[in-house]
Structure formats: structure tokens, C-alpha cells
mmCIF file of C-alpha atoms in Angstrom:
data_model
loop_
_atom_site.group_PDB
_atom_site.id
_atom_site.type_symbol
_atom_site.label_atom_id
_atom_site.label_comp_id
_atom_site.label_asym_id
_atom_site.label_seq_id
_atom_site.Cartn_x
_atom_site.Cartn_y
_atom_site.Cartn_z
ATOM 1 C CA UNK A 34 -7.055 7.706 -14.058
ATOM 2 C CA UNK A 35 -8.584 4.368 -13.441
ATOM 3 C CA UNK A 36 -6.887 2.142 -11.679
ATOM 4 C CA UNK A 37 -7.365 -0.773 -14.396
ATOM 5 C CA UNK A 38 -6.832 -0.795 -18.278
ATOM 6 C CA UNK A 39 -7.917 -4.008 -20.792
ATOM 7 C CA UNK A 40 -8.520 -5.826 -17.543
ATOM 8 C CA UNK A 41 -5.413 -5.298 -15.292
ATOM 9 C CA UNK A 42 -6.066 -3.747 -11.928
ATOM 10 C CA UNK A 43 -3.196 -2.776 -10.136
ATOM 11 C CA UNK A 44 -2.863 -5.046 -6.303
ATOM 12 C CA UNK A 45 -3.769 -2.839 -3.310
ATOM 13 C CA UNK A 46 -1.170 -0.509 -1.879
ATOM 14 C CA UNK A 47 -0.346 1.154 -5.799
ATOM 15 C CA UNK A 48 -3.289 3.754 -5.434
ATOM 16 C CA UNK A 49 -0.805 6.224 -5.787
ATOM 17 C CA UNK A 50 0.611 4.713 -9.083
ATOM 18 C CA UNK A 51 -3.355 4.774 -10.769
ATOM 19 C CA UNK A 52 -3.655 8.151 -9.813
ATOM 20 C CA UNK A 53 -0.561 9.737 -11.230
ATOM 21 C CA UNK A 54 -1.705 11.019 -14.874
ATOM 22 C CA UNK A 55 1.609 10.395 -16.258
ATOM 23 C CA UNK A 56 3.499 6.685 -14.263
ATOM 24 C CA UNK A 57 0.342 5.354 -13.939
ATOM 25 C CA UNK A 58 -0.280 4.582 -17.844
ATOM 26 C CA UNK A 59 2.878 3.822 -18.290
ATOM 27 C CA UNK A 60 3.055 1.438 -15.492
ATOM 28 C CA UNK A 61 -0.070 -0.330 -17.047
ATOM 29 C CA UNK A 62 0.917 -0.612 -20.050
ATOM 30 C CA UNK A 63 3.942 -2.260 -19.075
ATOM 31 C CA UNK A 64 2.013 -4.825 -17.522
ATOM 32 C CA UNK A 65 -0.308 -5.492 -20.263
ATOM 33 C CA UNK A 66 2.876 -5.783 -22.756
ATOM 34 C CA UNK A 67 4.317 -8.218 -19.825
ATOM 35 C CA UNK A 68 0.851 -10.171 -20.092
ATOM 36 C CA UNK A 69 1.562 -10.441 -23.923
ATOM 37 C CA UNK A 70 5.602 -11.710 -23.540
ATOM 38 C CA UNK A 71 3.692 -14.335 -20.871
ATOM 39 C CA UNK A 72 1.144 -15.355 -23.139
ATOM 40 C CA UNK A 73 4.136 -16.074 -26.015
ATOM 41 C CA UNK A 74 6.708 -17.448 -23.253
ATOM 42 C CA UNK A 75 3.910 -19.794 -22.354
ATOM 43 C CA UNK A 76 3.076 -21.320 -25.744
ATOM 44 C CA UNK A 77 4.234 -24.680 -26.835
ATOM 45 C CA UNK A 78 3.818 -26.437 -30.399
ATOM 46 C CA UNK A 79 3.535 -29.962 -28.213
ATOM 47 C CA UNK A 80 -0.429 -29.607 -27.019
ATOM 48 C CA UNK A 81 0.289 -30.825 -23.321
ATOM 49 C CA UNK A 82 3.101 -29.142 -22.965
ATOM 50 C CA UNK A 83 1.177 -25.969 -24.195
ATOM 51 C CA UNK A 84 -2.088 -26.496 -22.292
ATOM 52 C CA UNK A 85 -0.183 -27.501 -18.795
ATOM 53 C CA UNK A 86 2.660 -24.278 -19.101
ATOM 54 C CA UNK A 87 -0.750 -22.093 -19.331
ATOM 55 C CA UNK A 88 -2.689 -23.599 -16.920
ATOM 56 C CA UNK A 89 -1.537 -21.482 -13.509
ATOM 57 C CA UNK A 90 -0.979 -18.335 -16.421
ATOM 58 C CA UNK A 91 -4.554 -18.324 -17.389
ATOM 59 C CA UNK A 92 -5.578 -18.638 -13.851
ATOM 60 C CA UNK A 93 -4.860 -15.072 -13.162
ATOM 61 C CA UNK A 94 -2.355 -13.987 -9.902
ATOM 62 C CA UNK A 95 -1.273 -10.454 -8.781
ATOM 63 C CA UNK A 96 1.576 -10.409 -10.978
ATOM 64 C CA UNK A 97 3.637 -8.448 -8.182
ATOM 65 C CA UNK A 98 6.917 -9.491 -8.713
ATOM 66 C CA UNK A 99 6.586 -7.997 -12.282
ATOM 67 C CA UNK A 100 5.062 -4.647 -11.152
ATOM 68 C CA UNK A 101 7.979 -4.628 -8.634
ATOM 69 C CA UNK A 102 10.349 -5.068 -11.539
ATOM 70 C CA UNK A 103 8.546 -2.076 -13.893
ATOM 71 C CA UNK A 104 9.067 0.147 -10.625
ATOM 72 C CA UNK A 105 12.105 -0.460 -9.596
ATOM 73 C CA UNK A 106 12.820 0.714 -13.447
ATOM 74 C CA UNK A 107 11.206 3.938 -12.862
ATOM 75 C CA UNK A 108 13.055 4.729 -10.129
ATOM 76 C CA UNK A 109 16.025 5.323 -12.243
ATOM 77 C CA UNK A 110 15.938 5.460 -16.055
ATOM 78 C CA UNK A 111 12.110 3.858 -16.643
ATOM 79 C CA UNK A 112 11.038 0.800 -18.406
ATOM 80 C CA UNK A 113 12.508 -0.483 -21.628
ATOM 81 C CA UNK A 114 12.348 -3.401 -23.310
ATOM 82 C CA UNK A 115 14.952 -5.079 -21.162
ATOM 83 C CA UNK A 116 13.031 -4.538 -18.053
ATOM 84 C CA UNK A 117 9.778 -5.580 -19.899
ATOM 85 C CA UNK A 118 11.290 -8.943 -20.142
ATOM 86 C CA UNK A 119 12.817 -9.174 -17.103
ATOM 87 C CA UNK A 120 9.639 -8.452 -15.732
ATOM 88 C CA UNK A 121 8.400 -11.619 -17.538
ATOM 89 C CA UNK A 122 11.253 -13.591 -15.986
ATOM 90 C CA UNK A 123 10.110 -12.988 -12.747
ATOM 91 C CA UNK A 124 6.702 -14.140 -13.040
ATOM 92 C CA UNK A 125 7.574 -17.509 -15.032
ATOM 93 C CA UNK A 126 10.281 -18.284 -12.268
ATOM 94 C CA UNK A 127 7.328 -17.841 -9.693
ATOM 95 C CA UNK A 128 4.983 -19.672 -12.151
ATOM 96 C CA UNK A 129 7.645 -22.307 -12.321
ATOM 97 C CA UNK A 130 7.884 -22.982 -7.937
ATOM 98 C CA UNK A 131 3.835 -23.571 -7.839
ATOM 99 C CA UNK A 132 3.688 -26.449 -9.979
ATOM 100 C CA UNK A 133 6.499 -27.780 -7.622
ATOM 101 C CA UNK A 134 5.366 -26.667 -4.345
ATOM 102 C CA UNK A 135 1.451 -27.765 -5.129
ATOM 103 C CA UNK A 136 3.114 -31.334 -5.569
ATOM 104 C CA UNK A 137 5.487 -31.226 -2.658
ATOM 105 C CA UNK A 138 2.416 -29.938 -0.192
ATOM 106 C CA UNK A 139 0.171 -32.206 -1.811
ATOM 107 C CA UNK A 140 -2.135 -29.095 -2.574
ATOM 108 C CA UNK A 141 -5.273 -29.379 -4.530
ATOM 109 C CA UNK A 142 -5.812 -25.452 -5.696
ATOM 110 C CA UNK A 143 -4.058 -22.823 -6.647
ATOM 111 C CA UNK A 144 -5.341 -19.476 -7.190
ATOM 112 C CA UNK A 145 -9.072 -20.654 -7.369
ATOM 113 C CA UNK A 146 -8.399 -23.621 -9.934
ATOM 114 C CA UNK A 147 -7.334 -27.423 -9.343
ATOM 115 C CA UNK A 148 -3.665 -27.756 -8.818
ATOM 116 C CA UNK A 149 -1.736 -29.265 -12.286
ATOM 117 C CA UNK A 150 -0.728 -32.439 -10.528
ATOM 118 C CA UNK A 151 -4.391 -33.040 -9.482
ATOM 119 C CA UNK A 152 -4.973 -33.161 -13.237
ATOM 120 C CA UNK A 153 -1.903 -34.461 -14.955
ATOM 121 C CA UNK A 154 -0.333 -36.305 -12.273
ATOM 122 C CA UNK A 155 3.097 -35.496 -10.396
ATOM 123 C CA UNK A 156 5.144 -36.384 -13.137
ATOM 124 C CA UNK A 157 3.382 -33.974 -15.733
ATOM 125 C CA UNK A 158 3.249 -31.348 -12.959
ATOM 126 C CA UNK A 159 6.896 -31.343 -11.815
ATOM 127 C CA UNK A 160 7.928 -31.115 -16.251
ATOM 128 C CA UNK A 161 6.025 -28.428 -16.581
ATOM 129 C CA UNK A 162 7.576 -26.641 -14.023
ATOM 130 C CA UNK A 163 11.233 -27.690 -15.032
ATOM 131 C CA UNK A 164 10.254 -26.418 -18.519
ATOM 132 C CA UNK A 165 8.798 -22.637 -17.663
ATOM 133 C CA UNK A 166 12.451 -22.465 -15.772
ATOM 134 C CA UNK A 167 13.583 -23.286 -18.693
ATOM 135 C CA UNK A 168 11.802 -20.850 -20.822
ATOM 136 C CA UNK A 169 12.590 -18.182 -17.813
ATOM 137 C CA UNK A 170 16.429 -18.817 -18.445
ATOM 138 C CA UNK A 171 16.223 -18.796 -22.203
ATOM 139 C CA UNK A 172 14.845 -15.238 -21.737
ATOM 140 C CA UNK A 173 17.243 -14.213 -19.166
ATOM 141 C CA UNK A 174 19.721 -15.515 -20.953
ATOM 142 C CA UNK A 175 19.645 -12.115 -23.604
ATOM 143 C CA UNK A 176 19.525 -10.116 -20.837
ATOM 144 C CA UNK A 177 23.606 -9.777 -20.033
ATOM 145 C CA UNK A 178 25.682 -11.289 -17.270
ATOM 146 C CA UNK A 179 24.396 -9.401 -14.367
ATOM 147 C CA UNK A 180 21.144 -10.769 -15.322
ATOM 148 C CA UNK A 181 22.231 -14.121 -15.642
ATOM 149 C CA UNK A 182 24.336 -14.120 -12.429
ATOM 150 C CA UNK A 183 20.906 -12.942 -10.838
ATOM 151 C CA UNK A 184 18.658 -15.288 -12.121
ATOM 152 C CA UNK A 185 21.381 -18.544 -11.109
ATOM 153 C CA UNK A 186 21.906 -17.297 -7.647
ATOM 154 C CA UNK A 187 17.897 -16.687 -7.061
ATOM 155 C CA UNK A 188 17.073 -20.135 -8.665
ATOM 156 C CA UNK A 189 19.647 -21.613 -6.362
ATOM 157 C CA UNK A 190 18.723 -19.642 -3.061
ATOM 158 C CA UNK A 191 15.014 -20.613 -4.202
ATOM 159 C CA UNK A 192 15.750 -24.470 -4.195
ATOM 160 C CA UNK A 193 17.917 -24.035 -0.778
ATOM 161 C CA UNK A 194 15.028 -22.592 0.915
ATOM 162 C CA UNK A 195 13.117 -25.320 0.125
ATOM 163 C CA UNK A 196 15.337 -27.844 1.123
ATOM 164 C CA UNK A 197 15.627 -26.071 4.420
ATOM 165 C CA UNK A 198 11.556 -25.932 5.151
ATOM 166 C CA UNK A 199 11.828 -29.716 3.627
ATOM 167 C CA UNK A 200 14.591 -30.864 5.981
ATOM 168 C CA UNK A 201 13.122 -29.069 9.163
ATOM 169 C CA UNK A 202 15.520 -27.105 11.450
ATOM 170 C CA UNK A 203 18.583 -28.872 12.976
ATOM 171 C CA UNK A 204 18.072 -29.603 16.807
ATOM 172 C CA UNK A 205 20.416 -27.189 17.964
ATOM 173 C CA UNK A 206 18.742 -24.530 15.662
ATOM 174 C CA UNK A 207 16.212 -21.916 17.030
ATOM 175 C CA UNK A 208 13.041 -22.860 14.892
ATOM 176 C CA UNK A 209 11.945 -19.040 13.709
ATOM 177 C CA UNK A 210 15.026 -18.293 12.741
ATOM 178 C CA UNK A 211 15.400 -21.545 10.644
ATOM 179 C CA UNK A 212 11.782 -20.391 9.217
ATOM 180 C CA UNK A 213 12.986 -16.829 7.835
ATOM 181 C CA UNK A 214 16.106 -18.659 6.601
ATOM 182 C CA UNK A 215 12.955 -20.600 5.000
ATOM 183 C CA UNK A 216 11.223 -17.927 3.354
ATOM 184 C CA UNK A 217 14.205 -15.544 2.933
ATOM 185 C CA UNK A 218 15.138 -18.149 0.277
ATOM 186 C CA UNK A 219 11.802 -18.986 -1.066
ATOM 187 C CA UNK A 220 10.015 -16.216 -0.983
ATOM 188 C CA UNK A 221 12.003 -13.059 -0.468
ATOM 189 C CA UNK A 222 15.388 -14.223 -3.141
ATOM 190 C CA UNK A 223 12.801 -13.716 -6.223
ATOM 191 C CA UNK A 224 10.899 -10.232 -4.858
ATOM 192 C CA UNK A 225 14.763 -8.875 -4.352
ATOM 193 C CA UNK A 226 15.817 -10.120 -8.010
ATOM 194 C CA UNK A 227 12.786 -8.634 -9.622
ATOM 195 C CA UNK A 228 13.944 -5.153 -7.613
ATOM 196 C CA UNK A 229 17.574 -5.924 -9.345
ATOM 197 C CA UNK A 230 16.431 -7.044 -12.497
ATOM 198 C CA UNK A 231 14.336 -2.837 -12.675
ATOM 199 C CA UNK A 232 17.253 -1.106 -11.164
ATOM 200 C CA UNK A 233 19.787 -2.676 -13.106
ATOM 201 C CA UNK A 234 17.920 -2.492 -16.268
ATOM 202 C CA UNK A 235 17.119 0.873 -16.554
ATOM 203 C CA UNK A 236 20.544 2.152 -15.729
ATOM 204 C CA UNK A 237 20.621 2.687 -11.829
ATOM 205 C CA UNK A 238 23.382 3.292 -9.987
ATOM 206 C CA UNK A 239 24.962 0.511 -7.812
ATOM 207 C CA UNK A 240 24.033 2.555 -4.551
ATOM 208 C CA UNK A 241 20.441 2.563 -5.707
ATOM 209 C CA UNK A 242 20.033 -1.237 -7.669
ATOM 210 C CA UNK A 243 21.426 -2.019 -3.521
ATOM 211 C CA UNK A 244 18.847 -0.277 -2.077
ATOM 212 C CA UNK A 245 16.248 -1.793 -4.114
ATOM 213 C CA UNK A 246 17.750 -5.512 -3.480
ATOM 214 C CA UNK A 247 17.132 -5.061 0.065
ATOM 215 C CA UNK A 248 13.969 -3.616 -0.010
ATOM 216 C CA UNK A 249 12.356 -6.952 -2.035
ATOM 217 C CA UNK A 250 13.834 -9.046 0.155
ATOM 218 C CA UNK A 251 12.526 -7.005 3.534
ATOM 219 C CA UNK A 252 9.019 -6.758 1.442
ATOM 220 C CA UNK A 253 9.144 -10.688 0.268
ATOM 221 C CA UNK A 254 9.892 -11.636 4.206
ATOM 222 C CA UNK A 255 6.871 -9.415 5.319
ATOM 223 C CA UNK A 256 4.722 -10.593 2.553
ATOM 224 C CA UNK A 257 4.997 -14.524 3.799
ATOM 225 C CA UNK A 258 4.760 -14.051 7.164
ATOM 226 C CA UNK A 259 1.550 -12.223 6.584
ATOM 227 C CA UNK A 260 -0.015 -14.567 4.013
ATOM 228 C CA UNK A 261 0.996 -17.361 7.285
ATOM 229 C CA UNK A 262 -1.187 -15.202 9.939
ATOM 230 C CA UNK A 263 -3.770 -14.999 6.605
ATOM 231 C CA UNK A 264 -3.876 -18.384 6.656
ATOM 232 C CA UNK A 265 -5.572 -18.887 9.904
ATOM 233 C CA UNK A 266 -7.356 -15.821 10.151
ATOM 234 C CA UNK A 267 -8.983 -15.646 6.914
ATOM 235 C CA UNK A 268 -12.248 -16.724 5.857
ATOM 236 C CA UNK A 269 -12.828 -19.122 3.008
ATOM 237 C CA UNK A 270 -14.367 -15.906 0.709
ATOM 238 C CA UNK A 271 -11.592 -13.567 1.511
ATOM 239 C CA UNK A 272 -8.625 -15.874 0.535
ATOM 240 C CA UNK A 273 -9.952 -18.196 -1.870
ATOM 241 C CA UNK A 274 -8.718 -21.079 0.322
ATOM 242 C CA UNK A 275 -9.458 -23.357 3.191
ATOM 243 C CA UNK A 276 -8.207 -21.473 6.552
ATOM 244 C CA UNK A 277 -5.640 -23.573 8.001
ATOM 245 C CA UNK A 278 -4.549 -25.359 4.837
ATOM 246 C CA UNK A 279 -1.115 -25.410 6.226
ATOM 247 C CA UNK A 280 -1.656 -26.528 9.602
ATOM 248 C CA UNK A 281 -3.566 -29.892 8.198
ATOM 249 C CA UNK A 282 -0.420 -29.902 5.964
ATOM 250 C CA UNK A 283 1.957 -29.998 8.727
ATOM 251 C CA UNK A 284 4.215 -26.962 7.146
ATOM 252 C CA UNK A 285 5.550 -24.681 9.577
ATOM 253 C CA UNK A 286 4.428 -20.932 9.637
ATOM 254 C CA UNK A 287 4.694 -17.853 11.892
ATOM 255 C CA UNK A 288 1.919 -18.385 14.487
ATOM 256 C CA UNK A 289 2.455 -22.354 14.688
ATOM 257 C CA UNK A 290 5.938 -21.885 15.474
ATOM 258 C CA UNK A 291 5.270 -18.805 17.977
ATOM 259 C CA UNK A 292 2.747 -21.162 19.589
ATOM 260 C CA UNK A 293 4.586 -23.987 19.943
ATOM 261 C CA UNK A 294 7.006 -21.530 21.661
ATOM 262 C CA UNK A 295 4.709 -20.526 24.029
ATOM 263 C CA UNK A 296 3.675 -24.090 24.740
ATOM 264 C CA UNK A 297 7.351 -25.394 25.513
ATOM 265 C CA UNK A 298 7.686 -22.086 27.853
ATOM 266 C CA UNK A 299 4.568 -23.328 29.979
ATOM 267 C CA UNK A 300 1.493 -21.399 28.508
ATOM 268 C CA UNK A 301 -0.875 -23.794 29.228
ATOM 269 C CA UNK A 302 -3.253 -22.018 27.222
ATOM 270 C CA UNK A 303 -0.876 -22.488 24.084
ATOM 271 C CA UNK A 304 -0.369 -26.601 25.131
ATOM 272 C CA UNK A 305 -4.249 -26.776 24.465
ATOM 273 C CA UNK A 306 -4.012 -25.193 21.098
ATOM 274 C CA UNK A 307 -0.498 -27.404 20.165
ATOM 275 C CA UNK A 308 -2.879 -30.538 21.447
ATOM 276 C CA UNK A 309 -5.551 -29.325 18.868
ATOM 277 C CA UNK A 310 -2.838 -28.695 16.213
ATOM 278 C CA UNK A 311 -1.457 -32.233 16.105
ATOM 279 C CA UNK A 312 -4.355 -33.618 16.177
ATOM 280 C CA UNK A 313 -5.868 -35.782 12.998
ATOM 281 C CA UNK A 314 -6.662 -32.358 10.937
ATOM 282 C CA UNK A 315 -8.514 -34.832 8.139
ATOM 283 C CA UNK A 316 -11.855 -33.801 9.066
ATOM 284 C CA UNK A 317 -13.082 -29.921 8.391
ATOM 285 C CA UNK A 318 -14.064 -30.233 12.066
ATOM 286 C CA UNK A 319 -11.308 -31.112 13.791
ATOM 287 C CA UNK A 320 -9.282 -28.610 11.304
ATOM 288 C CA UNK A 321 -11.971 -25.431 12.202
ATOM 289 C CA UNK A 322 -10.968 -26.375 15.830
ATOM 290 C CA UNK A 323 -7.458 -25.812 15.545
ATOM 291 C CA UNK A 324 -7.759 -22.561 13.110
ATOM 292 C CA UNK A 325 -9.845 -21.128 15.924
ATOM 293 C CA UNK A 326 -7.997 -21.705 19.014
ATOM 294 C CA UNK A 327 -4.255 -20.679 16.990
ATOM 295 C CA UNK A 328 -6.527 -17.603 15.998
ATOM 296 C CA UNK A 329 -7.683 -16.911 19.556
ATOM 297 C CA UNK A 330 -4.665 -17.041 21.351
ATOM 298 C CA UNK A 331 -2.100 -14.083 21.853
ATOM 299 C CA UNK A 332 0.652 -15.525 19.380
ATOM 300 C CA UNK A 333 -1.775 -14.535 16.332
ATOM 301 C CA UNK A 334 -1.361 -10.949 17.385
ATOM 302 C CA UNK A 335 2.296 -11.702 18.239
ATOM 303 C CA UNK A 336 2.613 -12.914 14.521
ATOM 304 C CA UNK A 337 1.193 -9.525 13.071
ATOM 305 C CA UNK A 338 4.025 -8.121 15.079
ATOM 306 C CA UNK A 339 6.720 -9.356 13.801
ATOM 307 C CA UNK A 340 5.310 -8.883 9.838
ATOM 308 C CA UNK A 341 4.936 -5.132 10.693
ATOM 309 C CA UNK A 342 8.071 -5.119 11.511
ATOM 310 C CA UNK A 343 9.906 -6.306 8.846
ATOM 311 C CA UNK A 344 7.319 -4.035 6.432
ATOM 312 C CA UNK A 345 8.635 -0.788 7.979
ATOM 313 C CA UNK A 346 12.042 -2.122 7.955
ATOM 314 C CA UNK A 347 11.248 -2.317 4.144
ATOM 315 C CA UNK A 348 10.573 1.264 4.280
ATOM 316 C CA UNK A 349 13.249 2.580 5.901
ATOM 317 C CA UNK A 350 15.594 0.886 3.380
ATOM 318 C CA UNK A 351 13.904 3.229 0.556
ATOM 319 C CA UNK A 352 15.267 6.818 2.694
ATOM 320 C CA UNK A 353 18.406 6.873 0.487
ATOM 321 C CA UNK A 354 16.158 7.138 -2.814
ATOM 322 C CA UNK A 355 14.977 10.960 -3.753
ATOM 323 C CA UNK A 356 11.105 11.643 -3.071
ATOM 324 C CA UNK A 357 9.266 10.623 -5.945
ATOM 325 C CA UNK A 358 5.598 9.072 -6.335
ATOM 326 C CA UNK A 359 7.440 5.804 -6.923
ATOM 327 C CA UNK A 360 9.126 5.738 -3.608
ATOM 328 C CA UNK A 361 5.786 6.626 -2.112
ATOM 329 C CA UNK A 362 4.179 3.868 -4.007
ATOM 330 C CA UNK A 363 6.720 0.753 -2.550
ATOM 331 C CA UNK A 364 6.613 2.377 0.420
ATOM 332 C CA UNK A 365 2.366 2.088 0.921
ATOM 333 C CA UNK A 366 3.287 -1.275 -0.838
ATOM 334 C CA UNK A 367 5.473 -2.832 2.107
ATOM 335 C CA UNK A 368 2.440 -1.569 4.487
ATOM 336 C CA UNK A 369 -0.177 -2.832 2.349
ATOM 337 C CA UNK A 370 1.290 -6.722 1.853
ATOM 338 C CA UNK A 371 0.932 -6.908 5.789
ATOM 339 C CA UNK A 372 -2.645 -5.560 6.064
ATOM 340 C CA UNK A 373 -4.881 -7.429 3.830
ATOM 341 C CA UNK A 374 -7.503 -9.961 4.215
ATOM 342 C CA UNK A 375 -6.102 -12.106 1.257
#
């Protein structure tokens, strides 16, 4: 079939999902009943509260961590109601860390469309993204214990991994491995829960809702450090962002840090780039400058190293699980979030 229904198209890497005649409806219609529990999640009899809560929602988004939920759920007893939910949970929890990480990096879009803070102010922006968490633990709430437990350590590994990238790696700590302490909490905590949140749901076995933690959170790991390299090696009509948007923000990522490596280790080659790099990145000049030389040098390919890595480490963890178009599906998944163009 298709690989779309009422306007859903499922991300790159799920081919094999749209063209199995039996998961692959299934699969979509789970996400369009998701797209409904959003829509009423989302809705709020207080108008700002109700226009701001929909305002990243309506935007659009890839909605992965909710696919990942639906299959992780097929993998053992198949989607219910439970995991349709769940599903839900995921995505408002991720809805929920934009608002705050747009006003913590100062960002002005997100996903094609202004940032909330741009247009409400901080204050506004940082509510509305205490109050989907709120909504998101309401829900999870009716889900059982296990749920619950999930949801509270995530939320809490989410805010740690923040507080690590915002208080910068000790001096005594070796930088990259600060940074996937970083992202391990920020990025790969909530891929791993929406794994649980499937396997657990539809009845798994503990051996198997294990094997699916680990995969989201080799997946999530892979999936940052790829959207970092993205960053600088993307064009503006790819990614739907300026290239470089984190190097004129000063957060660290993959190729910054490998360069700045290289730089301390005597490449003088990489002291030109770090030169370029802290630089006044202000201007879209002085900013292209920077992109290119990071891009040019050796680190860049060093970067898509390491991301490759952890994606067929990903893979691996899925051997335990019986053959299945599933499996196959997460497994062109993990190699699809670290070769993409956006």
C-alpha cells in the first residue's frame, strides 16, 4: 500500500512497514488515532492556553517517538488502547522540552514556524511547556505503575541531561563523553521509554521490553549525533534551518567537540577552524565561514563515524527478537536516522 493515509506519511527508513498489506494499515491507523488523542490532549477551555499548547502540534514533526511506541507493541502482543496513549505520551513529553529548549537556546524556529517564546514571550513559552507535562502525566497516570515509574525516571533523566549540557563538563571530565552523558539524557531517555511504554503495553516479556529499552536509547544517541553533523552539513532547503545554528549558539555538538580535539592535539588545520568557530558568528558571513571550514575538515567525516556506530550497535541489540517485518523495520530505522539530509 501507500505509504501515507489522511495525510500521514510514515519518516524514511519504515518502507518496509508501508509495504506490508497487513502492519502497515494498522500501523497508520494507529498514528492517525494518536493524531486525534493529540489534538484532544492539546485543547484548553482558557484561549491562550489552547492556542500556545497547539502551536508546535499544528506545526507538524515526524512523530517518531510515537511510531516507535506502536512498534515496539507489535513486536509482542500489537497495539491497544494502552499503547495508543502511551504513544501520545511520548510525543507531548517531546512537545513539552521544545518550548523549553527554544527559550534556553534562544531559538527563533522550530519545525518551519516562529518559536512560542518569539511570540508570547519566555514566560508564556516556559507555562506552556510545564502544562503539556502536565497533561502528559495526567495521561500516564491511567496507564499503571510501570508506566508511571517510566515516565518519572525519563522526565527526570530528561531535566539532568540538560543540566549537564547547561553546566558544561567538569575540568577533569573528557568533553565527548560528558556530551553523550548530554544527549543520553536528553535525547535518547524518551526514544528508550517510548520502546518500554510498546513492549510493556502489549504484554512483552521482560527479556524482550529490555531489548527494546536499549535499542531507543542506542537509536536516540545515533539520532543526535547525526542531526549535530546535519547541522553543519546541511543546506538551508534540506533541513529547514540555518546550517550552523548551533555553532553561533555556542552549544556543543559532535564535530565542534571532535575539532576542538584535534586543535588541542596540534592540527593546525583544526586551530584555523576553532579560530573561525569563536569568532563573532552574528553575521551570516562570518557564520557560513565557520560551517564551511568545520565541514571541510576530517572531524566531519570522523563525526559520521562515530553515529554509524552507535546505529549498528542499535541493531545488534534487536538479534534476540524472532525475524519479523517489524524487526526489519527498526533495524533499516537505526540506519536510516544516521543517513539523511534532514
Amino acid at each position: 500500500m501507500a505509504a501515507e493515509a489522511e495525510g500521514l506519511r510514515l519518516p524514511k527508513g519504515f518502507d518496509l512497514i508501508a509495504e506490508d498489506p497487513e502492519l502497515g494499515p494498522r500501523i497508520l491507523q494507529g498514528l492517525s488515532d494518536v493524531e486525534d488523542r493529540l489534538s484532544e490532549a492539546l485543547r484548553y477551555t482558557d484561549a491562550l492556553a489552547d492556542v500556545a499548547a497547539r502551536h508546535l502540534m499544528e506545526a507538524g514533526g515526524k512523530r517518531v517517538r510515537p511510531l516507535l511506541t506502536l512498534l515496539a507493541a507489535e513486536i509482542s502482543g500489537g497495539i491497544n488502547a494502552s499503547v495508543i496513549d502511551a504513544a501520545v505520551v511520548t510525543e507531548l513529553t517531546h512537545l513539552a522540552t521544545l518550548y523549553h529548549d527554544d527559550v534556553m537556546d534562544d531559538a527563533t524556529k522550530r519545525r518551519g514556524t516562529d518559536a512560542a517564546h518569539t511570540i508570547w514571550g519566555n514566560s508564556v513559552a516556559i507555562l506552556t511547556g510545564d502544562l503539556i507535562f502536565s497533561r502528559a502525566s495526567l495521561m500516564v497516570s491511567e496507564l499503571g505503575s510501570r508506566a508511571l515509574m517510566t515516565q518519572a525516571k525519563t522526565f527526570e533523566r530528561l531535566v539532568l541531561g540538560q543540566l549537564y549540557e547547561t553546566a558544561g563538563a567538569a575540568a577533569d571530565e573528557d568533553q565527548l563523553a560528558h556530551y553523550i552523558k548530554v544527549i543520553e539524557g536528553k535525547t535518547g531517555s524518551l526514544i528508550s521509554a517510548a520502546c518500554e511504554y510498546g513492549s510493556h503495553l502489549a504484554g512483552a516479556e521482560e527479556a524482550t521490553i529490555q531489548t527494546m529499552v536499549r535499542y531507543g536509547e542506542l537509536v536516540g544517541v545515533a539520532f543526535q549525533l547525526a542531526d549535530d553533523v546535519i547541522d553543519i552539513t546541511a543546506t538551508h532547503q534540506a533541513s529547514g534551518k540555518t546550517p550552523g545554528t548551533d555553532l553561533r549558539e555556542g552549544v556543543p555538538t559532535l564535530p565542534s567537540i571532535l575539532v576542538r580535539q584535534s586543535a588541542r592535539d596540534g592540527d593546525e588545520e583544526a586551530r584555523r577552524v576553532v579560530e573561525l568557530m569563536d569568532r563573532d558568528l552574528s553575521s551570516d558571513q562570518a557564520l557560513t565561514e565557520a560551517v564551511e571550514a568545520l565541514s571541510a575538515h576530517r572531524v566531519t567525516r570522523m563525526a559520521w563515524d562515530i553515529a554509524y556506530r552507535w546505529a549498528d550497535d542499535a541493531v545488534e541489540t534487536l538479534a534476540p527478537l524472532p525475524n519479523s517485518t517489524v524487526k526489519s523495520a527498526l533495524a533499516s530505522f537505526a540506519q536510516a536516522v544516521v543517513h539523511r539530509e534532514s
